[in-house]
Every structure is written in structure tokens, then in C-alpha cells.
CSV table of C-alpha atoms and ligand atoms in Angstrom, one decimal:
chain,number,residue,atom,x,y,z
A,13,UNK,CA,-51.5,22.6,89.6
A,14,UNK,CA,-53.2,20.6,86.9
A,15,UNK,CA,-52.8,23.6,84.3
A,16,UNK,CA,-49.1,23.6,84.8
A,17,UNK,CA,-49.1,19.9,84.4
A,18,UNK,CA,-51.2,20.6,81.3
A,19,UNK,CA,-48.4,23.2,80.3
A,20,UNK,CA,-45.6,21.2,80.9
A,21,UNK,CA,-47.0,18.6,78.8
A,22,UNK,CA,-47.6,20.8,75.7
A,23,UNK,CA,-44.6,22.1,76.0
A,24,UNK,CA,-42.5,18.7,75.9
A,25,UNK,CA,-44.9,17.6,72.9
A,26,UNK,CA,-44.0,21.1,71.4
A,27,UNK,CA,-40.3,20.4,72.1
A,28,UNK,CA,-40.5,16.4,70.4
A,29,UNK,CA,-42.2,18.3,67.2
A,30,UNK,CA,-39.9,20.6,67.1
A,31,UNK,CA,-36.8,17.9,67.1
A,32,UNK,CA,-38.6,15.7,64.6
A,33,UNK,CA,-39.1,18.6,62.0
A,34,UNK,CA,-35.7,19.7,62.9
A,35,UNK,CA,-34.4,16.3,62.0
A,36,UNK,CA,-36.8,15.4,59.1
A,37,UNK,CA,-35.1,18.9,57.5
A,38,UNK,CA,-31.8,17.2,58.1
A,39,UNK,CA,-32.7,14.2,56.4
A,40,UNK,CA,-33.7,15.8,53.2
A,41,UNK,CA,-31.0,18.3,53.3
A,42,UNK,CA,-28.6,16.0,51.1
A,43,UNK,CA,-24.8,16.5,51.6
A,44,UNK,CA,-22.6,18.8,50.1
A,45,UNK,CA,-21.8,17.3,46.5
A,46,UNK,CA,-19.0,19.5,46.1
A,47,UNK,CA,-17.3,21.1,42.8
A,48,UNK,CA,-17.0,18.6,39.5
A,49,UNK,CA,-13.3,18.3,37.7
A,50,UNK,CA,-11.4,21.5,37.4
A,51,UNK,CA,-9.6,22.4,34.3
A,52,UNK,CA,-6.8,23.3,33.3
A,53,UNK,CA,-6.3,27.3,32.4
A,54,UNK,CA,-3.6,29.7,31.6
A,55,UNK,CA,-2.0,31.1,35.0
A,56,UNK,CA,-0.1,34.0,33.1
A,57,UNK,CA,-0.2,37.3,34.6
A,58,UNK,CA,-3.2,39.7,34.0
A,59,UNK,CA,-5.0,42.9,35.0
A,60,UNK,CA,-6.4,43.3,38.3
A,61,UNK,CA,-8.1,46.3,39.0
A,62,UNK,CA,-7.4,47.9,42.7
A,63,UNK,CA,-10.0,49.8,44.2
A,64,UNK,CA,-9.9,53.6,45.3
A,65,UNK,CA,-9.5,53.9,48.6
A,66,UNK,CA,-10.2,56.1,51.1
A,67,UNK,CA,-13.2,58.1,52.9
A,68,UNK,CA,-16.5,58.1,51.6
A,69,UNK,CA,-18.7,61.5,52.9
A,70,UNK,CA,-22.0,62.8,51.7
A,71,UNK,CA,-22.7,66.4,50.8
A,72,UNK,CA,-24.3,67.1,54.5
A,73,UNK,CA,-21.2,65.6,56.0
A,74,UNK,CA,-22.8,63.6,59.3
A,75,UNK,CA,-21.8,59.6,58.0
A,76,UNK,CA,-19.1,58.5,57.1
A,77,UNK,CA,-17.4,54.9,55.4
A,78,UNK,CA,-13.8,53.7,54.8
A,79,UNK,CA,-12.5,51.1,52.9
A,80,UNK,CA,-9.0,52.2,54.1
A,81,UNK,CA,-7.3,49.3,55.6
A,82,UNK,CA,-6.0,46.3,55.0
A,83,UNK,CA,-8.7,43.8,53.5
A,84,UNK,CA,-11.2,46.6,53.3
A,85,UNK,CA,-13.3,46.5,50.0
A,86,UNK,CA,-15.7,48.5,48.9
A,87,UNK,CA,-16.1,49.9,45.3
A,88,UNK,CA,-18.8,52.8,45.7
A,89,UNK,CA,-21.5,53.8,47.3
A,90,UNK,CA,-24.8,55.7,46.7
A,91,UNK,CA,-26.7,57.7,49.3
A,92,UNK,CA,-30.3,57.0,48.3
A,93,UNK,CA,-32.3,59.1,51.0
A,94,UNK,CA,-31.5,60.5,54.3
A,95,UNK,CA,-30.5,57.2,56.0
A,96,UNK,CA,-30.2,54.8,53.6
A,97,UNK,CA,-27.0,53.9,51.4
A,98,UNK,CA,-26.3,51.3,48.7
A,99,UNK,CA,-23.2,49.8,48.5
A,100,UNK,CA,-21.5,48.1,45.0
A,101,UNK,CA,-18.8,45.6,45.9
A,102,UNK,CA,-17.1,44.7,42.5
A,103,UNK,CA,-14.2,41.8,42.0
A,104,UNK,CA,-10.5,42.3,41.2
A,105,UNK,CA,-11.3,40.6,37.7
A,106,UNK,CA,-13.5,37.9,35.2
A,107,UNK,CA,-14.5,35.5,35.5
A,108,UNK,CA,-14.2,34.9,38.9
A,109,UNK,CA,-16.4,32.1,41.5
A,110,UNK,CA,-18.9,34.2,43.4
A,111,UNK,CA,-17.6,34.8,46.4
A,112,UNK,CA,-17.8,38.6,46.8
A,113,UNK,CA,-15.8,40.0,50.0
A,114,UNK,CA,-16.8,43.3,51.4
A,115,UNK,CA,-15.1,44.7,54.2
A,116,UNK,CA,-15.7,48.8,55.3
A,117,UNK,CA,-16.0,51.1,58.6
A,118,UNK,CA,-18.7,53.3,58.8
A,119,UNK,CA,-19.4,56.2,62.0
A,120,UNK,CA,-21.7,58.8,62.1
A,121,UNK,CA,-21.8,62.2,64.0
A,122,UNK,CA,-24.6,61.2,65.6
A,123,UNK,CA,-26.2,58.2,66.7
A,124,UNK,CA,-28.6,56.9,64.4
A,125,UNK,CA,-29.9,53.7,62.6
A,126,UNK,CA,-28.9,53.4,59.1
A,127,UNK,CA,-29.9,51.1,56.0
A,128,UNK,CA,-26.9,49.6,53.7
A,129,UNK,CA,-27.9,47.6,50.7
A,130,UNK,CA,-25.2,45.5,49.5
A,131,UNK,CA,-24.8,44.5,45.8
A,132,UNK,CA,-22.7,43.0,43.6
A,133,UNK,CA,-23.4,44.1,40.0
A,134,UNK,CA,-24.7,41.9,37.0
A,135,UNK,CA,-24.3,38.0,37.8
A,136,UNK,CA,-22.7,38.2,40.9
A,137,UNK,CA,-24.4,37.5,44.6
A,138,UNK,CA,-24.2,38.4,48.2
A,139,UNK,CA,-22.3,34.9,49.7
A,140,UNK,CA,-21.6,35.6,53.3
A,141,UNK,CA,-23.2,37.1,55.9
A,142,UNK,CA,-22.2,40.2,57.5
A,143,UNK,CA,-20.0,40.4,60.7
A,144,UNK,CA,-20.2,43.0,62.9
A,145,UNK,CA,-17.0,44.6,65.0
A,146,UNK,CA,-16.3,47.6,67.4
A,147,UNK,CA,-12.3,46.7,67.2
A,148,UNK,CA,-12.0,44.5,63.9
A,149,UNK,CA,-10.5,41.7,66.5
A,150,UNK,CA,-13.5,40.9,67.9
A,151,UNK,CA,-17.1,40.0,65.4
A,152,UNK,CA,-20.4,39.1,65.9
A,153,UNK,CA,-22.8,37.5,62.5
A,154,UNK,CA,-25.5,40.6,62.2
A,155,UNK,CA,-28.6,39.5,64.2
A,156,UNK,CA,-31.3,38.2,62.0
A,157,UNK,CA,-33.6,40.8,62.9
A,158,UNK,CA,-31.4,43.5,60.9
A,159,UNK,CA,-31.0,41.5,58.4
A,160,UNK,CA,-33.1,40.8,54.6
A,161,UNK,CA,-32.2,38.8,51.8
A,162,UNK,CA,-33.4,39.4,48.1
A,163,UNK,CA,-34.2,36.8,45.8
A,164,UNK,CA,-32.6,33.9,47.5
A,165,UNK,CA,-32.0,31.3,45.4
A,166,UNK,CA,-33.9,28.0,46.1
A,167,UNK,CA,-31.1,25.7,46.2
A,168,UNK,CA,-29.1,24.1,49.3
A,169,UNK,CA,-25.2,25.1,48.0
A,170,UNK,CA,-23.5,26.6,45.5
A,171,UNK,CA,-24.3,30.2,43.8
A,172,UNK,CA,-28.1,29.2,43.3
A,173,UNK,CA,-28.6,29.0,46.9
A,174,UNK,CA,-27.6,32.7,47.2
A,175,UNK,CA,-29.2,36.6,47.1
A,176,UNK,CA,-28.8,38.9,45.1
A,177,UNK,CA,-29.0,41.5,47.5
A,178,UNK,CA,-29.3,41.6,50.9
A,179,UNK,CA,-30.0,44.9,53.3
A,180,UNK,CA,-28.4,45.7,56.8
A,181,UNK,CA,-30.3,47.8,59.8
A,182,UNK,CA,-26.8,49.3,61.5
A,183,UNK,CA,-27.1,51.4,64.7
A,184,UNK,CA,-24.2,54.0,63.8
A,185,UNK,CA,-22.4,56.3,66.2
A,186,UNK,CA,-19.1,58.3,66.4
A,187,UNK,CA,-16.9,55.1,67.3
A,188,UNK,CA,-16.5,53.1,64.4
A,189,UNK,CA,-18.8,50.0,63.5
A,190,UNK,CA,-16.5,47.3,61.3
A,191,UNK,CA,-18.8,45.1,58.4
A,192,UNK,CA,-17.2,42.5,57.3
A,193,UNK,CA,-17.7,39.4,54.6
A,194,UNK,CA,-16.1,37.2,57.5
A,195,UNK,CA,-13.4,37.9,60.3
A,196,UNK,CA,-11.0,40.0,59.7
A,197,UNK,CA,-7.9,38.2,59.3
A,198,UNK,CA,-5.3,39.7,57.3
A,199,UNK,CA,-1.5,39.4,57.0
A,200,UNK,CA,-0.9,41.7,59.9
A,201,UNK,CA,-3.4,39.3,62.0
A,202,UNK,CA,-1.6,36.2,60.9
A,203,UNK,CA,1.8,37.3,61.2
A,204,UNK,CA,1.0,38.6,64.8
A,205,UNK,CA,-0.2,34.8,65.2
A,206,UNK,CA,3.1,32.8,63.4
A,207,UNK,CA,5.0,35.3,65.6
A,208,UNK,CA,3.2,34.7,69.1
A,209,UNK,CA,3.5,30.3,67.9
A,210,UNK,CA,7.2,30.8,67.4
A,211,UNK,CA,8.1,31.7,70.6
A,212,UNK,CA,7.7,28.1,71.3
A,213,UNK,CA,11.4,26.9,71.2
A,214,UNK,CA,10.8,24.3,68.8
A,215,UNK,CA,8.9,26.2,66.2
A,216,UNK,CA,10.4,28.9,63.8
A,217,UNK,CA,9.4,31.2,61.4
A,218,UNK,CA,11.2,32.1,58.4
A,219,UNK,CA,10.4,33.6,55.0
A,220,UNK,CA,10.5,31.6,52.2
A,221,UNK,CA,9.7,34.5,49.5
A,222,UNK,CA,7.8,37.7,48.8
A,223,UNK,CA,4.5,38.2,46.9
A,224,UNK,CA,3.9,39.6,43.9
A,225,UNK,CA,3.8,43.6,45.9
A,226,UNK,CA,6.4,42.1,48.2
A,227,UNK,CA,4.7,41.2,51.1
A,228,UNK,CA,6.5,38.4,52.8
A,229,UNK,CA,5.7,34.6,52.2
A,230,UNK,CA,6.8,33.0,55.0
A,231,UNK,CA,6.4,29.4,56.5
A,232,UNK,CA,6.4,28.0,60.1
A,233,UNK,CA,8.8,24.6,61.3
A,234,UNK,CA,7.3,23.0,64.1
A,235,UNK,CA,10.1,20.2,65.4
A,236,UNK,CA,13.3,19.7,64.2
A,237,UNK,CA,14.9,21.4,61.6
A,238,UNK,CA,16.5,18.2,59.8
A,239,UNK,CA,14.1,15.6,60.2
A,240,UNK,CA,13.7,12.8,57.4
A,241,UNK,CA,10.0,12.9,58.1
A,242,UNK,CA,7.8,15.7,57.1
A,243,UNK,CA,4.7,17.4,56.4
A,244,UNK,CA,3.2,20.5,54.8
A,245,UNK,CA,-0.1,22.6,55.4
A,246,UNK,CA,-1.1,25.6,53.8
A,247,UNK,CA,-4.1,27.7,53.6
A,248,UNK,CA,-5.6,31.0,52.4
A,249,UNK,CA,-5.0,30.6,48.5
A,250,UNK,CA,-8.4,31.8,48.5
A,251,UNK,CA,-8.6,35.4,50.4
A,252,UNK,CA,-12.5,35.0,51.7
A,253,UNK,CA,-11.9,31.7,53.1
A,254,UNK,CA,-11.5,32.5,56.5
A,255,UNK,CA,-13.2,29.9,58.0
A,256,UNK,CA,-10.5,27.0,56.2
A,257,UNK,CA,-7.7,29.5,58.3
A,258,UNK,CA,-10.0,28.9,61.5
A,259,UNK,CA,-9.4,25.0,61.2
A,260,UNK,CA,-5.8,25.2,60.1
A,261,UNK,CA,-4.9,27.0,63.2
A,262,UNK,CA,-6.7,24.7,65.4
A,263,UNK,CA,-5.2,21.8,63.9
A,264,UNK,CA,-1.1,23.6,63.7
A,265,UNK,CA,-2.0,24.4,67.5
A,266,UNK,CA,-2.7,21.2,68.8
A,267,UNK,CA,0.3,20.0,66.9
A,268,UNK,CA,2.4,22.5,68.8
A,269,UNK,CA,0.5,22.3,72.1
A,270,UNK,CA,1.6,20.4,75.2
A,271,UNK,CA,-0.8,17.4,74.6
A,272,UNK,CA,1.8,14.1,75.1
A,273,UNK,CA,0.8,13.0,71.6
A,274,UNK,CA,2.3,16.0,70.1
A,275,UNK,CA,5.3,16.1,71.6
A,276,UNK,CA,6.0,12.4,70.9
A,277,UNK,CA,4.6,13.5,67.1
A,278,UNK,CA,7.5,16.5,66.9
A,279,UNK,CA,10.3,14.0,67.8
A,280,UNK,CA,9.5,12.1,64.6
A,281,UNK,CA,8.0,14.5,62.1
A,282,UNK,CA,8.6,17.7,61.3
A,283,UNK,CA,5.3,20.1,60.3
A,284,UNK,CA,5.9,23.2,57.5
A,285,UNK,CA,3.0,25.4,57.9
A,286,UNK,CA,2.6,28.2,55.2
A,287,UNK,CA,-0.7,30.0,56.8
A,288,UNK,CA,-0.8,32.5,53.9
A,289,UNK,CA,-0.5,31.5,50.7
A,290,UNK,CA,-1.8,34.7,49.4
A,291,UNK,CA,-1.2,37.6,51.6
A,292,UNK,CA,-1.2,40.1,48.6
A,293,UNK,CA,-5.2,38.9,47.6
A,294,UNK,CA,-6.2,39.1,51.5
A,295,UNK,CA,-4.6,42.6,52.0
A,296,UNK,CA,-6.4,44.0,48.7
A,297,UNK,CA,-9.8,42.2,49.8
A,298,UNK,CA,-10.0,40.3,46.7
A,299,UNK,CA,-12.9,37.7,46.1
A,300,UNK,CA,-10.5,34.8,44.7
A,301,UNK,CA,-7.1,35.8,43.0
A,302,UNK,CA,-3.7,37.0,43.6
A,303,UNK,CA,-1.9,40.3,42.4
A,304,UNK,CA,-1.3,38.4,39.2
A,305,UNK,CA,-5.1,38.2,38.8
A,306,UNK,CA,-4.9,34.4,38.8
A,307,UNK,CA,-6.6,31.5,41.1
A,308,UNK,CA,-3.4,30.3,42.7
A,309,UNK,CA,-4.8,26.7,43.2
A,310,UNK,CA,-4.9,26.1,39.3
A,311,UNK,CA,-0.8,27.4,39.2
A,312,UNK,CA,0.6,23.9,40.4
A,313,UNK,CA,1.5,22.8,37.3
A,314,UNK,CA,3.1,25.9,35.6
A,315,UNK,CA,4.1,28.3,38.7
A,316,UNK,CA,4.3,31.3,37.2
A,317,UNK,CA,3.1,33.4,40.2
A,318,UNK,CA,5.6,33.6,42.5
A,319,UNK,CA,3.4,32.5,45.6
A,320,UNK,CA,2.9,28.9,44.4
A,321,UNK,CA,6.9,29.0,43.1
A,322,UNK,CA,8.0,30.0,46.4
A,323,UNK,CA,6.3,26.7,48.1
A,324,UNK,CA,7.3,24.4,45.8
A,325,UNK,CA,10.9,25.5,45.3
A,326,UNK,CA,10.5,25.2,50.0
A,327,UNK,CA,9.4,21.6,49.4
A,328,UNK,CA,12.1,20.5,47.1
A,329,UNK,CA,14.6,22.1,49.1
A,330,UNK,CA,13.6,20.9,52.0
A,331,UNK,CA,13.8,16.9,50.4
A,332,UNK,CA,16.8,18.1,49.3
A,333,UNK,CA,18.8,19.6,53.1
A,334,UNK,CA,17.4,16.7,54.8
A,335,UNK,CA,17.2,13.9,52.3
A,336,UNK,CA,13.6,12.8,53.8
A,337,UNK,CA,9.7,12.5,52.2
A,338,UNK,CA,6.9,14.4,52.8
A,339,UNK,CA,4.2,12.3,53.7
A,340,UNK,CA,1.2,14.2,54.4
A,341,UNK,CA,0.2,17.8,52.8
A,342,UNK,CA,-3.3,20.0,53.5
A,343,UNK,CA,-5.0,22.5,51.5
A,344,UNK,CA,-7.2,24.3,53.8
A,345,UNK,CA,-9.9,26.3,52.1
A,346,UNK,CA,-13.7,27.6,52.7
A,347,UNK,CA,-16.6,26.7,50.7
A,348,UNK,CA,-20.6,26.0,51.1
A,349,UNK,CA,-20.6,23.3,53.5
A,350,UNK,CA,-17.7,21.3,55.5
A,351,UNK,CA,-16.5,18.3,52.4
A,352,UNK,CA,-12.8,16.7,52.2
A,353,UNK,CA,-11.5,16.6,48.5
A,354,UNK,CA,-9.1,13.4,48.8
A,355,UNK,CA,-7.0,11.3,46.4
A,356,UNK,CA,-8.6,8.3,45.4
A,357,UNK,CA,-7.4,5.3,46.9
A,358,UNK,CA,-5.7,3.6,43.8
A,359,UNK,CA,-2.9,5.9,44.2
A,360,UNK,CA,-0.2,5.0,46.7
A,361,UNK,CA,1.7,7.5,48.6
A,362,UNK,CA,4.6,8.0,50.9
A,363,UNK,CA,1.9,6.5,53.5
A,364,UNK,CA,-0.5,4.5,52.2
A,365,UNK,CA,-4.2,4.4,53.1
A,366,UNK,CA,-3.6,7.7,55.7
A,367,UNK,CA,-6.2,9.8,54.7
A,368,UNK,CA,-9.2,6.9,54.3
A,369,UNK,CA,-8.1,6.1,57.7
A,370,UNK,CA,-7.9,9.5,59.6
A,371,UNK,CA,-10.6,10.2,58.1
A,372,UNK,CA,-12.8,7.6,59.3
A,373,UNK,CA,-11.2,8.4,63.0
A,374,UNK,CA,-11.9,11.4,63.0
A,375,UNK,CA,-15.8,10.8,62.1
A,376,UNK,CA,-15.3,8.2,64.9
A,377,UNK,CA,-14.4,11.0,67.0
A,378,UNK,CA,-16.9,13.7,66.5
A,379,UNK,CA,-20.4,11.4,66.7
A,380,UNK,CA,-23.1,12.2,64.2
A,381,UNK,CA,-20.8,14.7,62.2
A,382,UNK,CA,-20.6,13.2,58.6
A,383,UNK,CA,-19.6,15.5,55.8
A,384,UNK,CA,-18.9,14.5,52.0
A,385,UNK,CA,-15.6,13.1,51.3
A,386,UNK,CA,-14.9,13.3,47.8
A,387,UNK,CA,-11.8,11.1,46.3
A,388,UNK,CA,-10.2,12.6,42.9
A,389,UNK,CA,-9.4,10.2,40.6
A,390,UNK,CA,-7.5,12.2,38.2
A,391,UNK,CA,-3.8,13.5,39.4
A,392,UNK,CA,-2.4,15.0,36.0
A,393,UNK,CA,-1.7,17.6,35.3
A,394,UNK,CA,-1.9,18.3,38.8
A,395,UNK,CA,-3.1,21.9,38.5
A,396,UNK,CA,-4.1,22.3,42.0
A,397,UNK,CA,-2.4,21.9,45.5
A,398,UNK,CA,-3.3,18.7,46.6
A,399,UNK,CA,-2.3,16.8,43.2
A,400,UNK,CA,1.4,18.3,43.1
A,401,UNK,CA,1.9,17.3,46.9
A,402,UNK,CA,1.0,13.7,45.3
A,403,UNK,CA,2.5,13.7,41.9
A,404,UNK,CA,5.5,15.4,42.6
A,405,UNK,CA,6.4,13.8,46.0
A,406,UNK,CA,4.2,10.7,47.1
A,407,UNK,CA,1.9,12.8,49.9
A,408,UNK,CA,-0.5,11.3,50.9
A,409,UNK,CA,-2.9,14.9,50.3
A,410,UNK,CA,-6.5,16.3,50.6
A,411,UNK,CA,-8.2,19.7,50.2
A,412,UNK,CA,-10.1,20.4,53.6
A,413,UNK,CA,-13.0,22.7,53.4
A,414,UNK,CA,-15.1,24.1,55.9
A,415,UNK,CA,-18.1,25.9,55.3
A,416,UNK,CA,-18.6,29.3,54.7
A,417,UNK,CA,-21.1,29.6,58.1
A,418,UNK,CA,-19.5,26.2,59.9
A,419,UNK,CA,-20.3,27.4,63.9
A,420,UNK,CA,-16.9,28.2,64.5
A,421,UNK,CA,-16.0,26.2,68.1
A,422,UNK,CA,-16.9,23.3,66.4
A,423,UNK,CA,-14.0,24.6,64.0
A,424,UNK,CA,-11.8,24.7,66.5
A,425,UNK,CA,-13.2,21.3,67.8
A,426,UNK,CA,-12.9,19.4,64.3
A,427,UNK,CA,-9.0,21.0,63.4
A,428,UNK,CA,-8.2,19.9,67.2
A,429,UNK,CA,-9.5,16.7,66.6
A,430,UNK,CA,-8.5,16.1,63.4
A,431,UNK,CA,-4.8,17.3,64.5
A,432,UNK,CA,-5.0,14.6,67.6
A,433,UNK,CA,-6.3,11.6,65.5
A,434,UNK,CA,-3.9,12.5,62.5
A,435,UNK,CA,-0.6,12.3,64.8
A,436,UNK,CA,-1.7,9.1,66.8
A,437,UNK,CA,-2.3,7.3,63.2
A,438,UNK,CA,1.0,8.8,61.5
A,439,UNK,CA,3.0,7.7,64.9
A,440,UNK,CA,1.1,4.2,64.2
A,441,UNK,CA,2.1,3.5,61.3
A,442,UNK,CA,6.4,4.0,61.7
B,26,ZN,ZN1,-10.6,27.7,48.1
């Protein structure tokens, strides 16, 4: 009796040590700081350079990888021993961010455990960890037990808190083991999605252009065709950046869902949703750019890729059939931890003060939760999303990032919560 007392006791003194080193870590982990300015650059066409793709066997024929499907990439491989392989993973161009997407299938004839080193080449570092799937639909994060990183950088974000390589432990069969960067969610994924949301009967889906290879660009309309009052969202300029998708679909859900708020918010505003902006970069598994090779959040200004062109030319047109304002737009993207990029609040939109406000809901809303916000005081030239939906037509705008490893229910929590609060202030303010 008394040594269970004895035990019980330990173990709630265990369990208060481990909550005040757990939160003493938290208070020195400082809040994502996010990126500084970002220039202007050329966004005129160049090389890209596709991978081969196809089947990669070994000389005694037993394993097997394939980068053969849409948002597979993997560059080349090296078997160095009887069960171990090292992967390269190189990116469609330079210079590019480091945010190296791999993506391949691997079986084997018979069931064994395998070693795959990933790595990236000169400068470049592994960014996400690996996912594991039996039917690319469904993925689990590789447990931590299969899993080593090399020469981790010592820093809490950006590049210098990354490896350079890391190593996998796979168990390996004849049914086929997916490894990917992040989920899988590819144009076929999301247009299965836009498709399944249109059925409602008051959203459509229509396409608005093609991509540089021609895949379609399309955008959703959630409420009335011709109302005065509108808003856009957008996401996936970036092709790794699934995790920005994850929120955006939460929060375009809840806007279509059932909830009373959204139904009184589609009789008064009208949502565009364009859920992939670059559906030629996410097919090809590249790191950061489209076909043209170029970063198609620094094209707002000049628009020579036909992706950004497409949405703007939608916009104006839209202003144009229905005479009415946008007055809210969204960026989703991914990055190192969860941070809003916001206008700062000397410039006056189509509905002043929004975005301060919502935000501040929102935080309200989720208690404790309290990532950067980070207000842009420079507009022009607008170079990126966010500034042209200001500049060009008075939205009130951001750039909402989620991190790279953000636990993804509380995705779906914050773009559900951040849908509800944004509809119940917008309605306020009429
Ligand atoms: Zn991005």
C-alpha cells in the first residue's frame, strides 16, 4: 500500500517536471520571425529540367523504386550494399529556397528491411520528414525509431535548423510502400476535391485557364454568381506546401458547410477559391517553381506566366460582370512554423481594420495559440500575391502560413476557426 502511494507520488512529481521543462522549452523557443523583404526579380521564362522517370531495378532484380506518378521525384539512386540505397533528390532549377520534395514507391520481392539515405547534393538539405503510405491517400510521419538525421543544424527555423541527410529503416514487401516529402496531394487529388464541393448547388467550378503544359487552372464560386461582394483564396503557388492546402480547405469548407453563419455569409458574399495555383509544379514534384522555372509569388507585378495572368485577368473580370469589390483575398502557403504576413495597418482597404481584427478573434478562439503576425509595410511593386490583391483592388490581404510539421487536426481546427470568425466579422461590419 504505502509503496504504491510512494509510486504514485513520484510519478505525479515526475509528471510536474516533465510539464515545467516542457514549458521552460517553450518559453525560450522564440516565435517564428519569418522571411525579411523580398525583392523584386525577373519572372521571364527559363529552363527547368524534368526528371527521368520511370523504374529503378538493381542488377539482382529483387527491389524495386518508381518515381512514375504524378508528384513523384526522385533523381537517382545508388545501391550501396545489399540492403542499403542512397537516394539524390535534385531541384527543377537555381537558385531555388530549400525545400527539397521527394516523392517515390519502392516493393521488393521479398519482405525485408531496407536503408534509404536521402540527399540533396551541394547546399541543399533534407526539410520535411518522411511520410509513409500503403495507398498514397492515406500517410503516416515515419516513426522516430526508423528515422536519423545528419548534421542538424542548431537553429530553431529556417535552412540552419535542417540536415543534411537523413536515413530511413523501411520494412519493404511486394505491395508497394509510398515515401513522401508530405501528403500526396496532387492535381488529380484536388480536382477530385473541387469536384466532390461542387455538387453543392451553390458552388461551381469552372476553369479559368490552362498552365503552362496545359493542365487546367480552374477556380471554385461558392454563393451567387453576381454578387457585388466578393472574396478570393488561393493556394499552392508553392508545390511542397501541403500543409497551407490543409488549412485552405478547412477554411473553403466551413464556408460551404451547413453551419447558420455560412449560409447567412453566402447570401452576402461571394467566395472564388483557386486551390491550385500551380498544378504544373505539383504534378512534376518540383521544390518551388512552375514549368516556366519561376517562383509564381514574385510574378504579381509583371505576369508573364500564365498561372498568375489567368487569376488576375478572373479578378478584373469578375469587378467588371458584377460591378462589385473584392474585399478580402488569402495566400495560403507552408513554411517553418504557423506566422500571418499581413498589410500594415496604415493602408486602408475595401474593409478597413479586417485582418487586425480577425486576427485577434481568432487567437481569442484557439486559447494559448499565438503565432507571429508580421505586417508589410511596403506594397509596391507588389511582386507577390497579397500586395496585388491590395494595390490593384483595396483587399484587405495576408499570406497565411502553416508550418511545415503543424499537427494537422489542429489544421483543420485553425482554417475552421478562422473561416467561422472571418464570416461573423465580415457579416459585422455591412
Ligand atoms: Zn510559399
Amino acid at each position: 500500500m504505502n509503496k504504491l502511494l510512494i509510486k504514485n507520488k513520484m510519478k505525479n512529481v515526475f509528471l510536474l517536471i516533465c510539464l515545467v521543462f516542457a514549458l521552460n522549452i517553450y518559453a525560450q523557443n522564440p516565435a517564428f520571425k519569418g522571411q525579411g523583404t523580398v525583392n523584386q526579380v525577373s519572372t521571364v521564362s527559363k529552363p527547368v529540367q524534368k526528371q527521368w522517370k520511370g523504374v529503378f531495378s538493381f542488377e539482382d532484380d529483387t527491389i524495386y523504386f518508381s518515381n512514375n506518378f504524378e508528384g513523384g521525384r526522385l533523381n537517382g539512386i545508388v545501391k550501396d550494399n545489399d540492403s542499403t540505397f542512397t537516394v539524390l533528390i535534385t531541384s527543377e532549377n537555381t537558385p531555388i529556397n530549400t525545400s527539397p520534395w521527394y516523392a517515390f514507391k519502392i516493393w521488393s520481392k521479398q519482405k525485408k528491411q531496407i536503408i534509404v539515405n536521402l540527399t540533396y547534393g551541394e547546399g541543399n538539405k533534407n526539410r520535411y520528414y518522411p511520410k509513409l503510405s500503403n495507398d498514397g491517400l492515406n500517410w503516416t510521419a515515419i516513426d522516430s525509431t526508423n528515422y536519423i538525421e545528419f548534421e542538424k543544424g542548431d537553429k530553431n527555423f529556417d535552412p540552419k535548423s535542417l540536415p543534411t541527410k537523413v536515413q530511413m529503416k523501411l520494412n519493404v514487401n511486394q505491395d508497394t510502400l509510398w515515401v513522401s516529402a508530405q501528403e500526396l496531394q496532387t492535381s488529380k487529388h484536388i480536382k477530385k476535391w473541387s469536384e466532390d464541393l461542387s455538387k453543392k448547388p451553390f458552388i461551381s467550378n469552372r476553369q479559368i485557364g490552362k498552365s503552362k503544359e496545359g493542365r487546367p487552372l480552374t477556380a471554385l464560386t461558392i454563393g451567387e454568381e453576381n454578387t457585388k461582394r466578393m472574396l478570393i483564396v488561393i493556394s499552392r503557388q508553392h508545390p511542397p506546401e501541403v500543409t497551407g492546402y490543409l488549412a485552405m480547405k478547412a477554411f473553403v469548407e466551413t464556408i460551404s458547410s451547413d453551419l447558420k453563419i455560412a449560409k447567412e455569409f453566402r447570401k452576402k458574399f461571394t467566395t472564388y477559391v483557386v486551390p491550385l495555383m500551380n498544378p504544373d509544379g505539383v504534378d512534376n514534384g518540383f521544390w518551388r517553381h512552375n514549368v516556366g522555372g519561376i517562383d509564381l509569388n514574385r510574378d504579381w507585378t509583371s505576369f508573364n506566366q500564365p498561372e498568375t495572368l489567368a487569376v488576375s485577368e478572373f479578378i478584373k473580370e469578375r469587378e467588371r460582370k458584377t460591378n462589385g469589390k473584392f474585399y478580402f483575398g488569402i495566400d495560403f502557403h507552408s513554411t517553418y512554423d504557423d506566422i500571418y504576413y499581413t498589410i500594415a495597418d496604415t493602408y486602408k482597404g475595401n474593409m478597413s481594420g479586417l485582418v487586425p481584427e480577425w486576427l485577434a478573434h481568432v487567437k481569442k478562439e484557439i486559447p494559448g495559440y499565438n503565432p507571429n503576425i508580421s505586417p508589410s509595410d511596403k506594397m509596391e511593386p507588389a511582386i507577390i500575391s497579397r500586395n496585388y490583391f491590395y494595390v490593384s483592388h483595396g483587399m484587405e490581404a495576408l499570406v497565411y502560413e502553416i508550418g511545415d510539421n503543424t499537427d494537422r487536426d489542429f489544421i483543420i481546427l485553425k482554417g475552421k476557426t478562422s473561416a467561422i470568425e472571418l464570416m461573423k466579422l465580415m457579416l459585422s461590419k455591412l
